[in-house]
Amino acid sequence: MSTKSNSEPEAKPKSRSIHYVNPIRLLLIGKPVATENSEHSLLPKITALPVFASDAISSVAYATQEILLALGVAGAAALVNTEYISIAIALLLVIVAISYTQTIHAYPSGGGSYIVAKDNIGVNLGLIAAGALLIDYILTVATSIASGVQNLVPMVHSLKGHEVALCVGFVLILLYANLRGLKESGTLFAFPTYAFVLGCLALIFVGLFGPQFGFKLHMDQAQNIPLVGTKAVGLGLILHAFARGCSAMTGTEAISNGVPAFKEPKADNASVTLAWMAVILGTLFIGISVLAIRLQIHYVDGSPAVIDQLNTIVFGRNTFFYYFLQIATVAILVLAANTSFADFPRLASILARDGFMPRQLANIGDKLTFSNG
């Protein structure tokens, strides 16, 4: 005999809301991630480093040559100042990194310069900072990918004449990787970033200390680049070289902007990642500058890149190590544009939340990223 009361209403089946997913979108972008699984899409430190710091780390591929280019107008004797200028820029990097560490803990929701300026100086100045950053993110995509393609074409001569198509193709690859989800893009970008770091460390170590252990440098393959210096080495020239060398610090704000993308504890993990980035960037930058002076590298407009010249002398052209470092250099220059794909949408979402950009930019997409940006 049933003990259920006849007056008790029968249990109704729970209704399910069926969300239709376009099969083409599902194939291209993948399955949507449920909001309750957002923690699974956040980044650990080892993945966050290539996502947010590839722009800064890649700058060592051209920062030293910018100093050499500026000092070259005063002749070869002026190039010795490259070491001192590089050390001064590295010290400035330490100051900036400490400042951004404070920003990370004070503003764990991200936003960087915009949030700090808006809260402490005023809304209008905050918007100026935000506008400058958004423009800079767009230019970073253009210059990083163009620089990567410029380094790729000399290795594969058949690609000459197709530079624009290559640039567009690389942009589409980055776009696709980020639409698939931030964590997946971080995994994709990890190998080239760490390969570039290891390759540059090997280049510096072998170039500086290899001859003491019997390693023979390929000085016969060195480029003969004459310098016709006419200007005197004065304070103005030193400051000009310092300003050009500060391109090594591009992208240092990216981590402070992207704190919400880190795993818990977000602020602590972001601070540690920022410290890693500063140490790696400073070490590679000073090491490449010192090696360039030791090997008497010259750089003028139209000459081979400094990394290429160093790579040729240390490892020799057409060797495995030469191609390993050159391919890694091309890869990280292209992937440096990912900093913009990671940070432009996040900053745009903050501006949208504050009512300064279209509200759609504040929406989180299927992969729990700001895909509209």
CSV table of C-alpha atoms in Angstrom, one decimal, residues 148-163 166 330:
chain,number,residue,atom,x,y,z
A,148,GLY,CA,58.8,38.5,-37.7
A,149,VAL,CA,58.0,38.2,-41.4
A,150,GLN,CA,61.0,40.4,-42.2
A,151,ASN,CA,63.2,37.9,-40.3
A,152,LEU,CA,61.6,34.9,-41.9
A,153,VAL,CA,61.9,35.8,-45.6
A,154,PRO,CA,65.7,35.8,-45.7
A,155,MET,CA,65.7,32.2,-44.5
A,156,VAL,CA,63.1,31.1,-47.1
A,157,HIS,CA,63.8,33.1,-50.2
A,158,SER,CA,60.7,31.7,-52.0
A,159,LEU,CA,58.5,33.7,-49.7
A,160,LYS,CA,59.8,37.0,-51.0
A,161,GLY,CA,57.0,39.0,-52.5
A,162,HIS,CA,54.4,37.4,-50.3
A,163,GLU,CA,55.1,39.4,-47.1
A,166,LEU,CA,52.1,36.1,-44.6
A,330,VAL,CA,60.7,34.7,-35.9
